[in-house]
Amino acid sequence: MLVALNLVLSYVIKLPTPTGFISLVEVGIFLAAWLRGPKAGAIVGAITGGLLDMLSGYPQWLIFSALIHGSEGWCLGHAKPTPTSRLVYSFLGGVIMVIGYWLVGGLLLWLASPALSWLGALKTASVEVPLNSAQVIIGGLVATLIQPFIKVQKMEKESYNFDK
């Protein structure tokens, strides 16, 4: 369910950039990781990141976004529920996301422009670094603000026993 909510939130609220867009995709990744751990963070990150690119018209990013956001979610999910731990893992997850998109952006620019050197492609892709950094920071802040209002339900087998 968090994938669906995150996909809608991210698709509706996105801003174009020179090579793609920024969105609120991090909100759902942070929440899934903090509330359910690394596996949930990785799943929500990978599925949401890939589907968002496909639906937004950037299919060349699908696999890369799934890997980058999945890795980010996996990292975030290792944070303990303390402010210091969350800050450290948020920083590490953000580094994974920002550097991942910078390197892949450079690769895609280099492949698309034969006259552009690898270094030139990385320099050009660096224009997205501040924007992607802002995406991580804003996503983490929004997740921090709304997380106290989300109640995690434990699913008990007895709750779904329809034989009673």
Short mmCIF file of C-alpha atoms in Angstrom, two decimals:
data_model
loop_
_atom_site.label_atom_id
_atom_site.label_comp_id
_atom_site.label_asym_id
_atom_site.label_seq_id
_atom_site.Cartn_x
_atom_site.Cartn_y
_atom_site.Cartn_z
CA MET A 1 0.00 0.00 0.00
CA LEU A 2 2.88 2.34 0.76
CA VAL A 3 4.22 1.81 -2.78
CA ALA A 4 0.88 2.92 -4.25
CA LEU A 5 0.61 5.96 -1.98
CA ASN A 6 4.21 6.93 -2.61
CA LEU A 7 3.81 6.53 -6.36
CA VAL A 8 0.76 8.82 -6.43
CA LEU A 9 2.43 11.41 -4.17
CA SER A 10 5.62 11.34 -6.24
CA TYR A 11 3.87 11.43 -9.60
CA VAL A 12 1.53 14.30 -8.74
CA ILE A 13 4.16 16.47 -7.05
CA LYS A 14 7.25 16.59 -9.24
CA LEU A 15 9.36 19.40 -10.62
CA PRO A 16 11.25 19.18 -13.93
CA THR A 17 15.04 19.52 -13.99
CA PRO A 18 17.51 19.71 -16.90
CA THR A 19 17.81 15.91 -17.14
CA GLY A 20 14.69 14.61 -15.39
CA PHE A 21 12.67 15.65 -12.38
CA ILE A 22 12.68 15.81 -8.59
CA SER A 23 9.79 14.50 -6.52
CA LEU A 24 8.70 13.45 -3.06
CA VAL A 25 9.63 9.80 -3.66
CA GLU A 26 11.91 9.85 -0.61
CA VAL A 27 8.97 10.37 1.75
CA GLY A 28 7.65 6.84 1.22
CA ILE A 29 11.13 5.33 1.17
CA PHE A 30 12.03 6.92 4.49
CA LEU A 31 8.72 5.88 6.06
CA ALA A 32 8.89 2.28 4.82
CA ALA A 33 12.49 1.93 5.98
CA TRP A 34 11.94 3.51 9.39
CA LEU A 35 8.68 1.72 10.12
CA ARG A 36 9.39 -1.70 8.62
CA GLY A 37 13.17 -2.01 8.22
CA PRO A 38 15.69 -2.43 5.41
CA LYS A 39 13.77 -4.98 3.36
CA ALA A 40 10.64 -2.81 3.20
CA GLY A 41 12.74 0.28 2.48
CA ALA A 42 14.46 -1.51 -0.38
CA ILE A 43 11.21 -2.85 -1.83
CA VAL A 44 9.36 0.48 -1.65
CA GLY A 45 12.41 2.33 -3.00
CA ALA A 46 12.99 -0.04 -5.90
CA ILE A 47 9.39 -0.43 -7.01
CA THR A 48 8.43 3.22 -6.58
CA GLY A 49 11.62 4.52 -8.18
CA GLY A 50 11.30 2.27 -11.22
CA LEU A 51 7.57 2.74 -11.76
CA LEU A 52 7.78 6.50 -11.31
CA ASP A 53 10.38 6.78 -14.07
CA MET A 54 8.40 4.54 -16.40
CA LEU A 55 5.15 6.46 -15.85
CA SER A 56 6.90 9.84 -16.11
CA GLY A 57 8.47 9.13 -19.49
CA TYR A 58 12.02 8.28 -18.41
CA PRO A 59 12.25 4.52 -19.08
CA GLN A 60 16.04 4.71 -19.55
CA TRP A 61 16.27 5.41 -15.80
CA LEU A 62 13.98 2.56 -14.65
CA ILE A 63 16.62 -0.02 -13.70
CA PHE A 64 19.00 2.57 -12.31
CA SER A 65 16.31 4.24 -10.20
CA ALA A 66 15.18 0.88 -8.86
CA LEU A 67 18.76 0.04 -7.84
CA ILE A 68 19.57 3.48 -6.43
CA HIS A 69 16.35 4.01 -4.48
CA GLY A 70 16.28 0.37 -3.40
CA SER A 71 19.81 0.71 -2.01
CA GLU A 72 18.87 3.98 -0.35
CA GLY A 73 15.85 2.36 1.33
CA TRP A 74 17.89 -0.62 2.45
CA CYS A 75 20.43 1.72 4.06
CA LEU A 76 17.76 3.87 5.73
CA GLY A 77 16.15 0.76 7.18
CA HIS A 78 19.19 0.04 9.33
CA ALA A 79 18.65 3.20 11.39
CA LYS A 80 17.65 2.77 15.00
CA PRO A 81 14.69 4.91 16.14
CA THR A 82 16.96 7.55 17.67
CA PRO A 83 17.57 11.00 16.18
CA THR A 84 21.34 10.45 15.88
CA SER A 85 21.00 7.06 14.18
CA ARG A 86 18.36 8.33 11.79
CA LEU A 87 20.47 11.36 10.93
CA VAL A 88 23.54 9.22 10.20
CA TYR A 89 21.64 6.70 8.07
CA SER A 90 19.70 9.47 6.34
CA PHE A 91 23.01 11.05 5.38
CA LEU A 92 24.36 7.71 4.11
CA GLY A 93 21.16 6.96 2.20
CA GLY A 94 21.26 10.45 0.72
CA VAL A 95 24.86 9.95 -0.38
CA ILE A 96 23.86 6.70 -2.11
CA MET A 97 21.04 8.48 -3.93
CA VAL A 98 22.90 11.65 -4.91
CA ILE A 99 26.12 9.93 -6.04
CA GLY A 100 24.16 7.16 -7.77
CA TYR A 101 22.16 9.63 -9.84
CA TRP A 102 25.23 11.75 -10.54
CA LEU A 103 27.20 8.77 -11.88
CA VAL A 104 24.32 7.31 -13.89
CA GLY A 105 23.41 10.76 -15.21
CA GLY A 106 26.98 11.14 -16.38
CA LEU A 107 26.92 7.68 -17.97
CA LEU A 108 23.67 8.35 -19.85
CA LEU A 109 24.90 11.75 -21.07
CA TRP A 110 28.21 10.22 -22.17
CA LEU A 111 26.44 7.42 -24.06
CA ALA A 112 24.02 9.86 -25.71
CA SER A 113 26.70 12.39 -26.73
CA PRO A 114 29.69 10.76 -28.45
CA ALA A 115 31.55 14.08 -28.61
CA LEU A 116 31.31 14.52 -24.84
CA SER A 117 34.15 13.12 -22.72
CA TRP A 118 33.40 11.07 -19.61
CA LEU A 119 34.68 13.92 -17.44
CA GLY A 120 32.57 16.42 -19.39
CA ALA A 121 29.52 14.20 -18.91
CA LEU A 122 30.13 14.05 -15.14
CA LYS A 123 30.55 17.83 -15.01
CA THR A 124 27.29 18.28 -16.89
CA ALA A 125 25.48 15.79 -14.67
CA SER A 126 26.70 17.62 -11.57
CA VAL A 127 24.01 20.27 -12.15
CA GLU A 128 21.57 17.74 -10.62
CA VAL A 129 23.55 17.22 -7.39
CA PRO A 130 22.04 20.15 -5.46
CA LEU A 131 18.55 19.29 -6.71
CA ASN A 132 18.86 15.63 -5.71
CA SER A 133 20.32 16.68 -2.36
CA ALA A 134 17.30 18.91 -1.78
CA GLN A 135 15.00 16.02 -2.72
CA VAL A 136 16.56 13.81 -0.04
CA ILE A 137 16.51 16.53 2.62
CA ILE A 138 12.91 17.55 1.92
CA GLY A 139 11.77 13.92 1.73
CA GLY A 140 13.44 13.14 5.05
CA LEU A 141 11.95 16.20 6.72
CA VAL A 142 8.43 15.47 5.45
CA ALA A 143 8.75 11.84 6.57
CA THR A 144 9.99 12.98 9.98
CA LEU A 145 6.99 15.30 10.35
CA ILE A 146 4.31 12.79 9.36
CA GLN A 147 5.80 9.60 10.81
CA PRO A 148 4.43 10.23 14.36
CA PHE A 149 0.91 10.28 12.88
CA ILE A 150 1.26 6.88 11.22
CA LYS A 151 0.26 3.97 13.37
CA VAL A 152 1.85 0.68 12.40
CA GLN A 153 -0.65 -2.14 12.68
CA LYS A 154 0.49 -5.64 13.56
CA MET A 155 -1.44 -8.16 11.56
CA GLU A 156 -2.62 -11.02 13.72
CA LYS A 157 -3.83 -14.26 12.18
CA GLU A 158 -6.88 -14.15 14.44
CA SER A 159 -7.89 -10.77 13.00
CA TYR A 160 -8.40 -12.34 9.60
CA ASN A 161 -10.05 -15.57 10.69
CA PHE A 162 -13.36 -15.55 8.86
CA ASP A 163 -14.48 -18.91 10.28
CA LYS A 164 -15.69 -17.40 13.58
#
